[in-house]
GROMACS .gro file of C-alpha atoms in nm:
model
  332
    1UNK     CA    1   0.076   0.243  -0.168
    2UNK     CA    2  -0.052   0.363  -0.454
    3UNK     CA    3   0.189   0.466  -0.626
    4UNK     CA    4   0.212   0.852  -0.511
    5UNK     CA    5  -0.082   0.896  -0.724
    6UNK     CA    6  -0.455   0.940  -0.544
    7UNK     CA    7  -0.821   0.895  -0.769
    8UNK     CA    8  -0.939   1.166  -0.862
    9UNK     CA    9  -1.137   1.359  -0.661
   10UNK     CA   10  -1.593   1.376  -0.643
   11UNK     CA   11  -1.675   1.699  -0.817
   12UNK     CA   12  -1.981   1.644  -0.648
   13UNK     CA   13  -1.818   1.630  -0.309
   14UNK     CA   14  -1.959   1.920  -0.036
   15UNK     CA   15  -1.667   1.985   0.109
   16UNK     CA   16  -1.316   2.150  -0.019
   17UNK     CA   17  -1.065   2.213   0.210
   18UNK     CA   18  -0.898   2.642   0.195
   19UNK     CA   19  -0.578   2.546   0.084
   20UNK     CA   20  -0.754   2.319  -0.249
   21UNK     CA   21  -0.972   2.600  -0.349
   22UNK     CA   22  -0.610   2.824  -0.376
   23UNK     CA   23  -0.460   2.598  -0.570
   24UNK     CA   24  -0.699   2.521  -0.781
   25UNK     CA   25  -0.725   2.944  -0.830
   26UNK     CA   26  -0.309   2.962  -0.883
   27UNK     CA   27  -0.174   2.710  -1.166
   28UNK     CA   28  -0.180   2.865  -1.412
   29UNK     CA   29  -0.045   3.152  -1.201
   30UNK     CA   30   0.396   3.191  -1.220
   31UNK     CA   31   0.350   3.330  -0.850
   32UNK     CA   32   0.338   2.974  -0.620
   33UNK     CA   33   0.083   2.953  -0.381
   34UNK     CA   34   0.144   3.021  -0.018
   35UNK     CA   35   0.287   2.674   0.188
   36UNK     CA   36  -0.049   2.602   0.409
   37UNK     CA   37  -0.037   2.378   0.712
   38UNK     CA   38  -0.275   2.171   0.438
   39UNK     CA   39  -0.062   2.124   0.158
   40UNK     CA   40   0.163   1.965   0.362
   41UNK     CA   41  -0.157   1.731   0.505
   42UNK     CA   42  -0.193   1.700   0.127
   43UNK     CA   43   0.150   1.567   0.051
   44UNK     CA   44   0.130   1.292   0.384
   45UNK     CA   45  -0.194   1.171   0.132
   46UNK     CA   46  -0.337   1.099   0.545
   47UNK     CA   47  -0.591   1.368   0.358
   48UNK     CA   48  -0.704   1.034   0.225
   49UNK     CA   49  -0.615   0.796   0.480
   50UNK     CA   50  -0.720   0.513   0.538
   51UNK     CA   51  -0.673   0.463   0.081
   52UNK     CA   52  -0.251   0.346   0.073
   53UNK     CA   53  -0.217   0.333   0.449
   54UNK     CA   54  -0.382  -0.062   0.480
   55UNK     CA   55  -0.249  -0.154   0.148
   56UNK     CA   56   0.091  -0.116   0.378
   57UNK     CA   57  -0.060  -0.305   0.729
   58UNK     CA   58  -0.240  -0.515   0.592
   59UNK     CA   59   0.003  -0.783   0.574
   60UNK     CA   60   0.174  -0.666   0.841
   61UNK     CA   61  -0.108  -0.778   1.014
   62UNK     CA   62  -0.121  -1.061   0.845
   63UNK     CA   63   0.178  -1.152   0.990
   64UNK     CA   64   0.100  -1.072   1.321
   65UNK     CA   65  -0.214  -1.319   1.352
   66UNK     CA   66  -0.028  -1.586   1.201
   67UNK     CA   67   0.240  -1.592   1.428
   68UNK     CA   68   0.013  -1.530   1.730
   69UNK     CA   69  -0.186  -1.843   1.711
   70UNK     CA   70   0.116  -2.075   1.598
   71UNK     CA   71   0.316  -1.933   1.948
   72UNK     CA   72  -0.045  -1.877   2.062
   73UNK     CA   73   0.031  -1.490   2.135
   74UNK     CA   74  -0.138  -1.341   2.502
   75UNK     CA   75  -0.417  -1.141   2.278
   76UNK     CA   76  -0.305  -0.785   2.491
   77UNK     CA   77   0.010  -0.824   2.401
   78UNK     CA   78  -0.155  -0.880   2.053
   79UNK     CA   79  -0.344  -0.603   2.026
   80UNK     CA   80   0.008  -0.398   2.128
   81UNK     CA   81   0.225  -0.508   1.855
   82UNK     CA   82  -0.103  -0.462   1.523
   83UNK     CA   83  -0.145  -0.131   1.706
   84UNK     CA   84   0.235  -0.030   1.721
   85UNK     CA   85   0.274  -0.076   1.335
   86UNK     CA   86  -0.100   0.005   1.233
   87UNK     CA   87   0.118   0.316   1.377
   88UNK     CA   88   0.452   0.270   1.248
   89UNK     CA   89   0.270   0.177   0.840
   90UNK     CA   90   0.085   0.517   0.792
   91UNK     CA   91   0.412   0.662   0.889
   92UNK     CA   92   0.600   0.429   0.594
   93UNK     CA   93   0.366   0.477   0.328
   94UNK     CA   94   0.320   0.909   0.408
   95UNK     CA   95   0.675   0.948   0.407
   96UNK     CA   96   0.689   0.675   0.105
   97UNK     CA   97   0.428   0.927  -0.026
   98UNK     CA   98   0.596   1.281  -0.032
   99UNK     CA   99   0.908   1.092  -0.174
  100UNK     CA  100   0.759   1.004  -0.464
  101UNK     CA  101   0.609   1.334  -0.490
  102UNK     CA  102   0.974   1.443  -0.460
  103UNK     CA  103   1.125   1.245  -0.742
  104UNK     CA  104   0.756   1.241  -0.961
  105UNK     CA  105   0.719   1.566  -0.965
  106UNK     CA  106   0.809   1.644  -1.320
  107UNK     CA  107   0.610   1.377  -1.438
  108UNK     CA  108   0.312   1.455  -1.199
  109UNK     CA  109   0.278   1.780  -1.395
  110UNK     CA  110   0.201   1.574  -1.748
  111UNK     CA  111  -0.051   1.418  -1.588
  112UNK     CA  112  -0.427   1.568  -1.538
  113UNK     CA  113  -0.500   1.334  -1.184
  114UNK     CA  114  -0.138   1.465  -1.057
  115UNK     CA  115  -0.109   1.821  -1.179
  116UNK     CA  116  -0.185   2.056  -0.879
  117UNK     CA  117  -0.064   1.817  -0.636
  118UNK     CA  118   0.164   2.076  -0.383
  119UNK     CA  119   0.520   1.996  -0.475
  120UNK     CA  120   0.371   2.131  -0.878
  121UNK     CA  121   0.232   2.387  -0.819
  122UNK     CA  122   0.493   2.526  -0.591
  123UNK     CA  123   0.312   2.572  -0.285
  124UNK     CA  124   0.577   2.349  -0.074
  125UNK     CA  125   0.915   2.329  -0.134
  126UNK     CA  126   1.199   2.057  -0.205
  127UNK     CA  127   1.381   2.104   0.048
  128UNK     CA  128   1.070   2.145   0.247
  129UNK     CA  129   0.954   1.845   0.220
  130UNK     CA  130   1.254   1.654   0.216
  131UNK     CA  131   1.223   1.830   0.604
  132UNK     CA  132   0.913   1.669   0.674
  133UNK     CA  133   1.029   1.300   0.470
  134UNK     CA  134   1.328   1.245   0.688
  135UNK     CA  135   1.017   1.313   1.015
  136UNK     CA  136   0.798   1.119   0.897
  137UNK     CA  137   1.063   0.780   0.821
  138UNK     CA  138   1.247   0.840   1.153
  139UNK     CA  139   0.867   0.845   1.343
  140UNK     CA  140   0.806   0.508   1.127
  141UNK     CA  141   1.115   0.344   1.315
  142UNK     CA  142   1.061   0.453   1.625
  143UNK     CA  143   0.751   0.234   1.617
  144UNK     CA  144   0.926  -0.038   1.537
  145UNK     CA  145   1.058  -0.009   1.914
  146UNK     CA  146   0.829  -0.011   2.124
  147UNK     CA  147   0.750  -0.430   2.023
  148UNK     CA  148   0.907  -0.666   2.163
  149UNK     CA  149   1.225  -0.730   2.329
  150UNK     CA  150   1.380  -0.757   1.987
  151UNK     CA  151   1.367  -0.393   1.955
  152UNK     CA  152   1.656  -0.362   1.786
  153UNK     CA  153   1.696  -0.653   1.553
  154UNK     CA  154   1.339  -0.581   1.388
  155UNK     CA  155   1.393  -0.162   1.343
  156UNK     CA  156   1.746  -0.298   1.099
  157UNK     CA  157   1.487  -0.541   0.957
  158UNK     CA  158   1.187  -0.258   0.883
  159UNK     CA  159   1.441   0.002   0.770
  160UNK     CA  160   1.556  -0.239   0.422
  161UNK     CA  161   1.163  -0.167   0.397
  162UNK     CA  162   1.234   0.214   0.404
  163UNK     CA  163   1.589   0.208   0.210
  164UNK     CA  164   1.655   0.052  -0.102
  165UNK     CA  165   1.271  -0.082  -0.119
  166UNK     CA  166   1.027   0.273  -0.058
  167UNK     CA  167   1.334   0.433  -0.166
  168UNK     CA  168   1.431   0.285  -0.495
  169UNK     CA  169   1.098   0.282  -0.603
  170UNK     CA  170   1.008   0.625  -0.753
  171UNK     CA  171   1.258   0.547  -1.014
  172UNK     CA  172   1.173   0.155  -1.136
  173UNK     CA  173   0.911   0.352  -1.333
  174UNK     CA  174   1.233   0.478  -1.523
  175UNK     CA  175   1.434   0.192  -1.485
  176UNK     CA  176   1.124  -0.154  -1.645
  177UNK     CA  177   0.818  -0.196  -1.705
  178UNK     CA  178   0.773  -0.361  -1.411
  179UNK     CA  179   0.733  -0.096  -1.140
  180UNK     CA  180   0.489  -0.272  -0.892
  181UNK     CA  181   0.657  -0.592  -0.880
  182UNK     CA  182   0.904  -0.341  -0.677
  183UNK     CA  183   0.624  -0.208  -0.496
  184UNK     CA  184   0.489  -0.505  -0.398
  185UNK     CA  185   0.840  -0.586  -0.203
  186UNK     CA  186   0.814  -0.258  -0.030
  187UNK     CA  187   0.432  -0.243   0.056
  188UNK     CA  188   0.444  -0.638   0.181
  189UNK     CA  189   0.795  -0.589   0.389
  190UNK     CA  190   0.583  -0.513   0.686
  191UNK     CA  191   0.500  -0.941   0.662
  192UNK     CA  192   0.842  -1.050   0.805
  193UNK     CA  193   0.920  -0.797   0.999
  194UNK     CA  194   0.595  -0.892   1.190
  195UNK     CA  195   0.625  -1.263   1.176
  196UNK     CA  196   0.998  -1.232   1.309
  197UNK     CA  197   0.914  -0.966   1.583
  198UNK     CA  198   0.675  -1.249   1.677
  199UNK     CA  199   0.872  -1.591   1.636
  200UNK     CA  200   1.249  -1.418   1.655
  201UNK     CA  201   1.330  -1.605   1.318
  202UNK     CA  202   1.182  -1.663   0.959
  203UNK     CA  203   0.965  -1.953   0.928
  204UNK     CA  204   1.147  -2.055   0.622
  205UNK     CA  205   0.871  -2.276   0.504
  206UNK     CA  206   0.492  -2.068   0.475
  207UNK     CA  207   0.692  -1.701   0.511
  208UNK     CA  208   0.877  -1.666   0.182
  209UNK     CA  209   0.541  -1.861  -0.017
  210UNK     CA  210   0.344  -1.601   0.158
  211UNK     CA  211   0.555  -1.332   0.061
  212UNK     CA  212   0.552  -1.459  -0.270
  213UNK     CA  213   0.148  -1.381  -0.285
  214UNK     CA  214   0.127  -1.103  -0.098
  215UNK     CA  215   0.359  -0.907  -0.397
  216UNK     CA  216   0.147  -1.023  -0.665
  217UNK     CA  217  -0.154  -0.906  -0.525
  218UNK     CA  218   0.026  -0.546  -0.481
  219UNK     CA  219   0.111  -0.590  -0.903
  220UNK     CA  220  -0.310  -0.685  -0.875
  221UNK     CA  221  -0.441  -0.367  -0.657
  222UNK     CA  222  -0.114  -0.113  -0.835
  223UNK     CA  223  -0.202  -0.215  -1.214
  224UNK     CA  224  -0.571  -0.115  -1.139
  225UNK     CA  225  -0.528   0.168  -1.036
  226UNK     CA  226  -0.244   0.195  -1.286
  227UNK     CA  227  -0.555   0.140  -1.568
  228UNK     CA  228  -0.673   0.527  -1.433
  229UNK     CA  229  -0.389   0.715  -1.594
  230UNK     CA  230  -0.262   0.479  -1.913
  231UNK     CA  231  -0.365   0.747  -2.156
  232UNK     CA  232  -0.129   1.057  -1.970
  233UNK     CA  233   0.122   0.713  -1.880
  234UNK     CA  234   0.275   0.688  -2.236
  235UNK     CA  235   0.300   0.983  -2.341
  236UNK     CA  236   0.496   1.092  -2.004
  237UNK     CA  237   0.697   0.751  -2.066
  238UNK     CA  238   0.679   0.650  -1.779
  239UNK     CA  239   0.673   0.291  -1.747
  240UNK     CA  240   0.386   0.007  -1.561
  241UNK     CA  241   0.236  -0.272  -1.564
  242UNK     CA  242  -0.052  -0.098  -1.746
  243UNK     CA  243   0.092  -0.077  -2.045
  244UNK     CA  244   0.332  -0.354  -2.059
  245UNK     CA  245   0.031  -0.637  -2.071
  246UNK     CA  246  -0.223  -0.339  -2.276
  247UNK     CA  247  -0.507  -0.556  -2.367
  248UNK     CA  248  -0.454  -0.856  -2.198
  249UNK     CA  249  -0.447  -0.685  -1.854
  250UNK     CA  250  -0.751  -0.871  -1.699
  251UNK     CA  251  -0.670  -1.203  -1.768
  252UNK     CA  252  -0.295  -1.183  -1.622
  253UNK     CA  253  -0.394  -0.958  -1.328
  254UNK     CA  254  -0.645  -1.327  -1.321
  255UNK     CA  255  -0.343  -1.473  -1.324
  256UNK     CA  256  -0.199  -1.257  -1.047
  257UNK     CA  257  -0.446  -1.278  -0.775
  258UNK     CA  258  -0.504  -1.692  -0.813
  259UNK     CA  259  -0.071  -1.748  -0.727
  260UNK     CA  260  -0.178  -1.447  -0.443
  261UNK     CA  261  -0.483  -1.684  -0.306
  262UNK     CA  262  -0.335  -2.024  -0.357
  263UNK     CA  263   0.028  -1.854  -0.226
  264UNK     CA  264  -0.213  -1.781   0.077
  265UNK     CA  265  -0.381  -2.167   0.131
  266UNK     CA  266   0.018  -2.318   0.032
  267UNK     CA  267   0.146  -2.072   0.357
  268UNK     CA  268  -0.165  -2.169   0.579
  269UNK     CA  269  -0.084  -2.553   0.548
  270UNK     CA  270   0.297  -2.501   0.679
  271UNK     CA  271   0.201  -2.296   0.998
  272UNK     CA  272  -0.100  -2.506   1.042
  273UNK     CA  273  -0.412  -2.318   1.002
  274UNK     CA  274  -0.736  -2.381   1.071
  275UNK     CA  275  -1.112  -2.429   0.910
  276UNK     CA  276  -1.147  -2.014   0.945
  277UNK     CA  277  -0.875  -1.954   0.816
  278UNK     CA  278  -0.924  -2.130   0.483
  279UNK     CA  279  -1.264  -2.139   0.496
  280UNK     CA  280  -1.258  -1.658   0.564
  281UNK     CA  281  -0.981  -1.591   0.430
  282UNK     CA  282  -0.892  -1.739   0.175
  283UNK     CA  283  -1.206  -1.927   0.037
  284UNK     CA  284  -1.344  -1.494   0.166
  285UNK     CA  285  -1.058  -1.363  -0.100
  286UNK     CA  286  -1.127  -1.573  -0.406
  287UNK     CA  287  -1.477  -1.470  -0.436
  288UNK     CA  288  -1.335  -1.144  -0.380
  289UNK     CA  289  -1.162  -1.124  -0.641
  290UNK     CA  290  -1.404  -1.266  -0.817
  291UNK     CA  291  -1.591  -1.035  -0.782
  292UNK     CA  292  -1.419  -0.733  -0.885
  293UNK     CA  293  -1.255  -0.887  -1.205
  294UNK     CA  294  -1.634  -0.991  -1.372
  295UNK     CA  295  -1.713  -0.607  -1.257
  296UNK     CA  296  -1.386  -0.430  -1.368
  297UNK     CA  297  -1.345  -0.232  -1.750
  298UNK     CA  298  -0.975  -0.186  -1.811
  299UNK     CA  299  -1.106   0.087  -2.008
  300UNK     CA  300  -1.302   0.304  -1.762
  301UNK     CA  301  -1.028   0.519  -1.589
  302UNK     CA  302  -1.271   0.620  -1.283
  303UNK     CA  303  -1.308   0.199  -1.252
  304UNK     CA  304  -0.906   0.142  -1.165
  305UNK     CA  305  -0.990   0.372  -0.832
  306UNK     CA  306  -1.238   0.143  -0.748
  307UNK     CA  307  -1.127  -0.166  -0.775
  308UNK     CA  308  -0.781  -0.010  -0.614
  309UNK     CA  309  -1.014   0.054  -0.336
  310UNK     CA  310  -1.195  -0.317  -0.298
  311UNK     CA  311  -0.817  -0.416  -0.204
  312UNK     CA  312  -0.893  -0.242   0.089
  313UNK     CA  313  -1.109  -0.498   0.184
  314UNK     CA  314  -1.052  -0.775   0.075
  315UNK     CA  315  -0.751  -0.694   0.350
  316UNK     CA  316  -1.047  -0.733   0.634
  317UNK     CA  317  -1.170  -1.035   0.473
  318UNK     CA  318  -0.831  -1.225   0.536
  319UNK     CA  319  -0.803  -1.026   0.918
  320UNK     CA  320  -1.128  -1.141   0.996
  321UNK     CA  321  -1.047  -1.544   0.928
  322UNK     CA  322  -0.660  -1.537   1.059
  323UNK     CA  323  -0.873  -1.394   1.401
  324UNK     CA  324  -1.108  -1.582   1.396
  325UNK     CA  325  -0.823  -1.919   1.403
  326UNK     CA  326  -0.602  -1.735   1.669
  327UNK     CA  327  -0.950  -1.738   1.900
  328UNK     CA  328  -1.059  -2.050   1.819
  329UNK     CA  329  -0.729  -2.202   1.872
  330UNK     CA  330  -0.584  -1.982   2.134
  331UNK     CA  331  -0.800  -1.780   2.288
  332UNK     CA  332  -1.160  -2.031   2.358
   0.00000   0.00000   0.00000
């Protein structure tokens, strides 16, 4: 998840939805703009798909691919469960964004990039956003019921991702300088859920190590993202690792990236992954991180959003290596 925030809109964009133009024109007016379907759509961040959505999906997809190889899961079953987790993860991410906007509407009003969001301008009421939140939450949990014969157990485990993980995240930026660490727990909860959905049990060797690595990954990309708003966050009193790390943000995040790749590699060894996993997933992720840190200037706000988006590519790279590994062992 993107911490409930999105990158600045491109001023050269050829398309601007009428509802967004209406919001801009009335942002200084005492009369709130009239709610439209697009305001609700904007609240879910689905108008920015796959921004943020895939970052919820990747850990689940990785967990499915690794366990599918371990238990020789048929390709059709792997494909079905992957689709279910993609839909469920997308709905859960949207629900988390709605909740974040409800909780942070006062903070968002003080930040240049977020001051025109529907709840800030009054285009959508808190009650209307709350109804949308409930619908999205129930729909995301329903997706887990289509996974396998232990679906009800998996759904109960998945609920932990809703509460307390996603539910308490908006409050973390008020309580701690490490909200990105808590976000890491929430964003990557799909990994243990997907793992258990295939194996029916917890692999206490590989799973905790890989999960720890994914939390480090979230700290990397969400801190990069938060660097866009460091000055506004300091003024508004918002806590984050971007503010905490200060001028040392790049070397500190480089350490977290190294830990992520190391944890993934160790988890691969413990799960008996093949050469494709280590070459493409681990090696590819390491090279991509190297490129990110060599080309990132934390003092240029726009680059934080760019590097955040690049982490979607790491998801593809890691998944591709896992699927190749699965193919060579199970299908070929």
